[in-house]
């Protein structure tokens, strides 16, 4: 049982939860995740470890309540318990002295990005952060990211904060000027966003690291459900990732596989469809 | 009196039949298929044993259970006595009585099998174990010896880990089992379905270990949460029993389509998470009308029989050799057939096809024929050119096997592995590192429950010897 120490709402249906998990706090590195099962009969849900405090034995999770299981997780009150928290899982981010890096976060991906951006800054990189969201209410961690970035650029789809449009526009501007063009790009967010970023950086061959979020079960390489195609080869995101070279990832397949259980209705429709013998 | 029966009288008794749920009833639920023997049947079956002096059956048992001795007690209706004998040799008799391939082990060696049918050793083992579970109080708890003060860490809570824990606790050592998943049992929990092995049995075994002060910590992944080096520092010895959980890919086109599962994912969703089985379970599963399961082992049978229970109209086994070469237990094949499973033999998958909507629509297969024997001694299947055809399928399950999961070993660079990534251990389970032992599937590759348990028992003895020396 893992106690919820705090639970704040950062943006609509996006919670920051601090959870007591001393062993995970002691062993985790940026880029790793945990699998959370809030109660018996609940799903096992992968969530990135946003931050950790080894001294008090807690980890911070940023949770976007998008479906039944994530809603159950965020509904756990302070003083309540998550039944299972297992980790840290996945490979830590490969931190290098790149020079200039652009860190791009979309939606809850911004939270996933935060520990990575922090580690990159601590390693002496010159970090420019781009945060994207639907509207101002969805822009999160602006202050936290400002503290470690040379500059934070914000884009919103409705123009209610920062520049109107997508993160790719801000990145294109950085790339256009040799004085700001990044040596490496880290992009974490919805699949279409990560795909757009990798397409933008591909012509110039700028190293682009993405963090993939396939559906997982065990998180230990046992089930293969999290397989993604990297250079056409199946790789298990839970053990070989979740970060991969974006230029080698088959985003279409990932996007498609993420829809497997999207609607039980759709699945049921399919079951009732007559398959030709 | 049973004890005064003559051999001739014993030989005159025919082998008992296991009562089963009717195939029509069971193929739509997850209730245990084999119902277990009644007392009268068990007693009579036990009387069939002629108490051989040279105990061939024991030779056939990987852990050397005292078979004629426990059967003798059953024949005398001394079930408590039988249970004590059994428990001494076999830590998980209720499990083994259900899932061991007795037909190739003890029963294959039974002298009564030469001229007729072997004594139903497995059925009797299960009978005694089930009786013991129901009458635990009457049997009494073993009194553990005074604590030795030594502490052993076990990585993995499958049959190997559970057995080692029981043996070590019995010797007075402190034991902590670390399990990566949120629940105990390993393959017994997430792999083997309820209809073959009710999970209440694992719960009872785990409760028994806890009553012996064995600590079980779930959600701890050795190699991630804690490293082997940390375990070696904090404990006097370590036993690694993390199984062989790494699915082998088919490496054919279409493997990443929606509706394609590895056996591990399929079974874990259903058995561990309750998908499709319990209304309260949040984890989903694609049920499928036409389910094609690729493979011929126990895992494949478990998948296909599960698919049938989830409502598949066609549940098919696709196997590249013929039925004679199938590694699955005879009983599983028989049960699957009774439940309406189709067996497509000498058939190998070539590609998984979709109708361009991302979902599986068919499995493209081709016919095979048996050629020369290969390294395993079985005749090698060779493709027959020009025989490709498509089988409609909306779910495809890959049950062709598993390999060694490198999660733990990758973080223990000093630990010696063989070329397949299995840990190298000697007879006693000792690895190349002092105080570190290993057993079960991580050493043997995919093997059996009883061999994993045997390893756990061996290693426990070796660990204990190491700790007192
Ligand atoms: C390594 C990794 C790290 C992650 N880190 C975070 C994080 O820090 N914060 C966070 O909020 N989310 C994170 N996610 C995504 C999170 O796991 C999913 O949002 C969650 O599993 C959805 O579960 P649900 O039951 O609430 O929604 P569901 O009802 O299962 O799904 C809602 C919709 O989201 C889709 N979906 C998208 N991604 C996933 C996924 N990975 N698993 C299941 N369904 C998905 C579903 O198909 C469905 O359409 C991470 C995922 C991975 C693999
Ligand atoms: C579907 C199926 C059906 C089978 N049917 C039969 C049968 O009928 N009869 C038979 O004899 N055998 C059968 N087998 C084989 C048998 O189940 C295995 O040989 C046996 O379970 C191996 O035991 P084990 O203890 O070595 O490993 P496992 O049972 O695999 O247990 C290993 C445990 O370690 C955990 N673990 C893994 N990595 C870590 C880590 N890094 N840290 C902590 N914990 C970890 C796992 O989660 C698991 O709980 C079957 C196997 C399958 C998959
Ligand atoms: S070989 Fe058969 S008959 Fe002989 S002791 Fe063993 S079980 Fe009994
Ligand atoms: S989640 Fe099961 S292998 Fe990655």
Coordinates of N, CA, C and O in Angstrom, one line a residue, chain B residues 235-300:
Chain B
X235 N 21.4 -9.5 2.7 CA 21.0 -10.9 3.1 C 22.2 -11.8 3.1 O 23.2 -11.5 2.5
X236 N 22.0 -12.9 3.8 CA 23.1 -13.9 3.9 C 23.2 -14.7 2.6 O 24.3 -15.3 2.4
X237 N 22.1 -14.9 1.9 CA 22.2 -15.6 0.6 C 21.0 -15.2 -0.2 O 20.0 -14.6 0.3
X238 N 21.1 -15.4 -1.5 CA 20.1 -15.0 -2.5 C 19.7 -16.2 -3.3 O 20.6 -17.0 -3.8
X239 N 18.4 -16.4 -3.6 CA 17.9 -17.4 -4.5 C 17.2 -16.7 -5.6 O 16.2 -16.0 -5.4
X240 N 17.6 -16.9 -6.9 CA 17.0 -16.2 -8.0 C 16.1 -17.2 -8.7 O 16.5 -18.3 -9.1
X241 N 14.8 -16.9 -8.7 CA 13.8 -17.8 -9.3 C 12.8 -17.0 -10.1 O 11.6 -17.0 -9.8
X242 N 13.3 -16.2 -11.0 CA 12.4 -15.2 -11.7 C 11.8 -15.8 -13.0 O 11.2 -15.0 -13.8
X243 N 11.9 -17.1 -13.3 CA 11.2 -17.7 -14.4 C 11.8 -17.3 -15.7 O 12.8 -16.8 -15.9
X244 N 11.0 -17.7 -16.7 CA 11.4 -17.5 -18.1 C 10.5 -16.6 -18.9 O 10.0 -16.9 -20.0
X245 N 10.1 -15.5 -18.3 CA 9.1 -14.6 -18.9 C 9.6 -13.6 -19.9 O 9.8 -12.5 -19.6
X246 N 9.8 -14.1 -21.1 CA 10.1 -13.2 -22.3 C 9.5 -13.8 -23.5 O 10.0 -14.9 -23.9
X247 N 8.5 -13.2 -24.1 CA 7.8 -13.9 -25.2 C 8.7 -13.9 -26.4 O 9.4 -13.0 -26.7
X248 N 8.7 -15.1 -27.1 CA 9.4 -15.2 -28.4 C 8.5 -14.6 -29.5 O 7.3 -15.0 -29.6
X249 N 9.1 -13.8 -30.3 CA 8.2 -13.2 -31.4 C 8.2 -14.2 -32.6 O 9.1 -15.0 -32.8
X250 N 7.1 -14.1 -33.4 CA 7.0 -15.0 -34.5 C 7.8 -14.5 -35.7 O 8.2 -15.3 -36.5
X251 N 8.1 -13.2 -35.7 CA 8.8 -12.6 -36.8 C 8.2 -12.9 -38.2 O 8.9 -13.3 -39.1
X252 N 6.9 -12.7 -38.2 CA 6.2 -12.7 -39.5 C 5.5 -11.4 -39.7 O 5.2 -10.7 -38.7
X253 N 5.2 -11.0 -41.0 CA 4.5 -9.8 -41.2 C 3.1 -9.7 -40.4 O 2.5 -10.8 -40.3
X254 N 2.8 -8.5 -40.0 CA 1.4 -8.4 -39.3 C 1.4 -8.6 -37.9 O 0.4 -8.5 -37.2
X255 N 2.6 -8.9 -37.3 CA 2.6 -9.2 -35.9 C 2.2 -8.1 -34.9 O 1.8 -8.3 -33.8
X256 N 2.2 -6.8 -35.5 CA 1.9 -5.7 -34.6 C 0.4 -5.2 -34.9 O 0.0 -4.2 -34.4
X257 N -0.4 -6.0 -35.6 CA -1.8 -5.6 -35.8 C -2.5 -5.7 -34.4 O -2.1 -6.5 -33.5
X258 N -3.6 -5.0 -34.4 CA -4.5 -5.1 -33.2 C -5.2 -6.4 -33.2 O -5.7 -6.9 -34.3
X259 N -5.2 -7.1 -32.1 CA -5.8 -8.4 -32.0 C -4.8 -9.5 -32.0 O -5.1 -10.7 -31.9
X260 N -3.5 -9.2 -32.1 CA -2.4 -10.2 -32.0 C -1.8 -10.1 -30.6 O -1.4 -9.0 -30.1
X261 N -1.8 -11.2 -29.9 CA -1.3 -11.2 -28.5 C -0.2 -12.3 -28.4 O -0.2 -13.3 -29.1
X262 N 0.7 -12.0 -27.5 CA 1.6 -13.1 -27.0 C 0.7 -13.9 -26.0 O -0.2 -13.4 -25.4
X263 N 1.1 -15.2 -25.9 CA 0.3 -16.0 -24.9 C 0.4 -15.4 -23.5 O -0.5 -15.3 -22.8
X264 N 1.6 -14.8 -23.2 CA 1.8 -14.2 -21.9 C 0.8 -13.0 -21.7 O 0.2 -12.9 -20.6
X265 N 0.7 -12.2 -22.7 CA -0.2 -11.1 -22.6 C -1.7 -11.5 -22.5 O -2.4 -11.1 -21.6
X266 N -2.0 -12.5 -23.3 CA -3.4 -13.0 -23.4 C -3.8 -13.6 -22.0 O -4.8 -13.2 -21.4
X267 N -2.9 -14.5 -21.5 CA -3.2 -15.2 -20.3 C -3.2 -14.2 -19.1 O -4.0 -14.3 -18.2
X268 N -2.2 -13.3 -19.1 CA -2.1 -12.4 -18.0 C -3.3 -11.5 -17.9 O -3.8 -11.3 -16.8
X269 N -3.7 -11.0 -19.0 CA -4.9 -10.1 -19.0 C -6.1 -10.9 -18.3 O -6.8 -10.4 -17.5
X270 N -6.3 -12.2 -18.7 CA -7.4 -12.9 -18.3 C -7.2 -13.5 -16.9 O -8.1 -13.4 -16.0
X271 N -6.1 -14.1 -16.7 CA -5.9 -14.8 -15.4 C -5.5 -13.9 -14.2 O -6.1 -13.9 -13.2
X272 N -4.5 -13.0 -14.5 CA -4.0 -12.2 -13.4 C -5.0 -11.0 -13.2 O -5.3 -10.6 -12.1
X273 N -5.4 -10.4 -14.3 CA -6.2 -9.2 -14.3 C -7.7 -9.4 -14.3 O -8.5 -8.5 -14.0
X274 N -8.1 -10.6 -14.6 CA -9.6 -10.9 -14.6 C -10.3 -10.5 -15.9 O -11.6 -10.6 -15.9
X275 N -9.6 -10.0 -16.9 CA -10.3 -9.5 -18.1 C -11.2 -10.6 -18.7 O -10.8 -11.8 -18.8
X276 N -12.4 -10.3 -19.0 CA -13.3 -11.2 -19.7 C -13.9 -12.2 -18.8 O -14.7 -13.1 -19.2
X277 N -13.5 -12.2 -17.5 CA -13.8 -13.3 -16.6 C -14.6 -12.8 -15.4 O -15.5 -13.4 -14.9
X278 N -14.2 -11.6 -15.0 CA -14.9 -11.0 -13.8 C -15.5 -9.6 -14.3 O -14.7 -8.8 -14.8
X279 N -16.7 -9.4 -14.0 CA -17.4 -8.2 -14.5 C -16.7 -6.9 -13.9 O -16.6 -5.9 -14.5
X280 N -16.2 -7.1 -12.6 CA -15.6 -6.0 -12.0 C -14.2 -5.6 -12.5 O -13.6 -4.5 -12.3
X281 N -13.6 -6.5 -13.3 CA -12.2 -6.3 -13.7 C -12.2 -5.2 -14.8 O -12.9 -5.2 -15.7
X282 N -11.3 -4.2 -14.6 CA -11.2 -3.0 -15.4 C -10.4 -3.3 -16.7 O -10.5 -2.6 -17.7
X283 N -9.5 -4.3 -16.7 CA -8.6 -4.6 -17.8 C -9.4 -5.2 -18.9 O -10.2 -6.2 -18.7
X284 N -9.3 -4.7 -20.2 CA -10.0 -5.3 -21.3 C -9.3 -6.4 -22.0 O -8.1 -6.6 -21.8
X285 N -10.0 -7.1 -22.8 CA -9.5 -8.1 -23.7 C -10.3 -8.2 -25.0 O -11.5 -8.0 -24.9
X286 N -9.6 -8.4 -26.1 CA -10.4 -8.6 -27.3 C -10.8 -10.1 -27.4 O -9.9 -10.9 -27.4
X287 N -12.0 -10.4 -27.4 CA -12.5 -11.8 -27.2 C -12.3 -12.6 -28.5 O -11.8 -13.7 -28.5
X288 N -12.8 -12.1 -29.6 CA -12.6 -12.8 -30.8 C -13.6 -13.9 -31.1 O -14.0 -14.6 -30.2
X289 N -14.1 -13.9 -32.3 CA -15.0 -15.0 -32.7 C -14.2 -16.2 -33.3 O -14.6 -17.3 -33.1
X290 N -13.2 -15.8 -34.0 CA -12.3 -16.8 -34.7 C -10.9 -16.6 -34.1 O -10.2 -15.7 -34.5
X291 N -10.5 -17.5 -33.2 CA -9.2 -17.3 -32.5 C -8.3 -18.4 -33.0 O -8.5 -19.6 -32.9
X292 N -7.1 -17.9 -33.5 CA -6.1 -18.8 -33.9 C -4.9 -18.8 -32.9 O -4.4 -17.7 -32.7
X293 N -4.6 -19.9 -32.3 CA -3.5 -20.0 -31.4 C -2.4 -20.8 -32.0 O -2.6 -21.9 -32.5
X294 N -1.2 -20.2 -32.1 CA -0.1 -20.8 -32.7 C 0.8 -21.5 -31.7 O 1.3 -20.8 -30.8
X295 N 1.0 -22.8 -31.8 CA 1.8 -23.5 -30.9 C 1.2 -24.8 -30.5 O 0.0 -25.0 -30.8
X296 N 2.0 -25.7 -29.9 CA 1.4 -27.0 -29.5 C 1.7 -27.5 -28.1 O 1.6 -28.6 -27.8
X297 N 2.1 -26.5 -27.3 CA 2.4 -26.9 -25.9 C 1.3 -26.6 -24.9 O 0.2 -26.3 -25.3
X298 N 1.5 -26.8 -23.6 CA 0.5 -26.5 -22.6 C 0.0 -25.1 -22.7 O -1.2 -24.8 -22.5
X299 N 0.9 -24.2 -23.0 CA 0.5 -22.8 -23.1 C -0.5 -22.6 -24.2 O -1.5 -21.9 -24.0
X300 N -0.2 -23.2 -25.3 CA -1.1 -23.1 -26.5 C -2.5 -23.6 -26.1 O -3.5 -23.0 -26.4

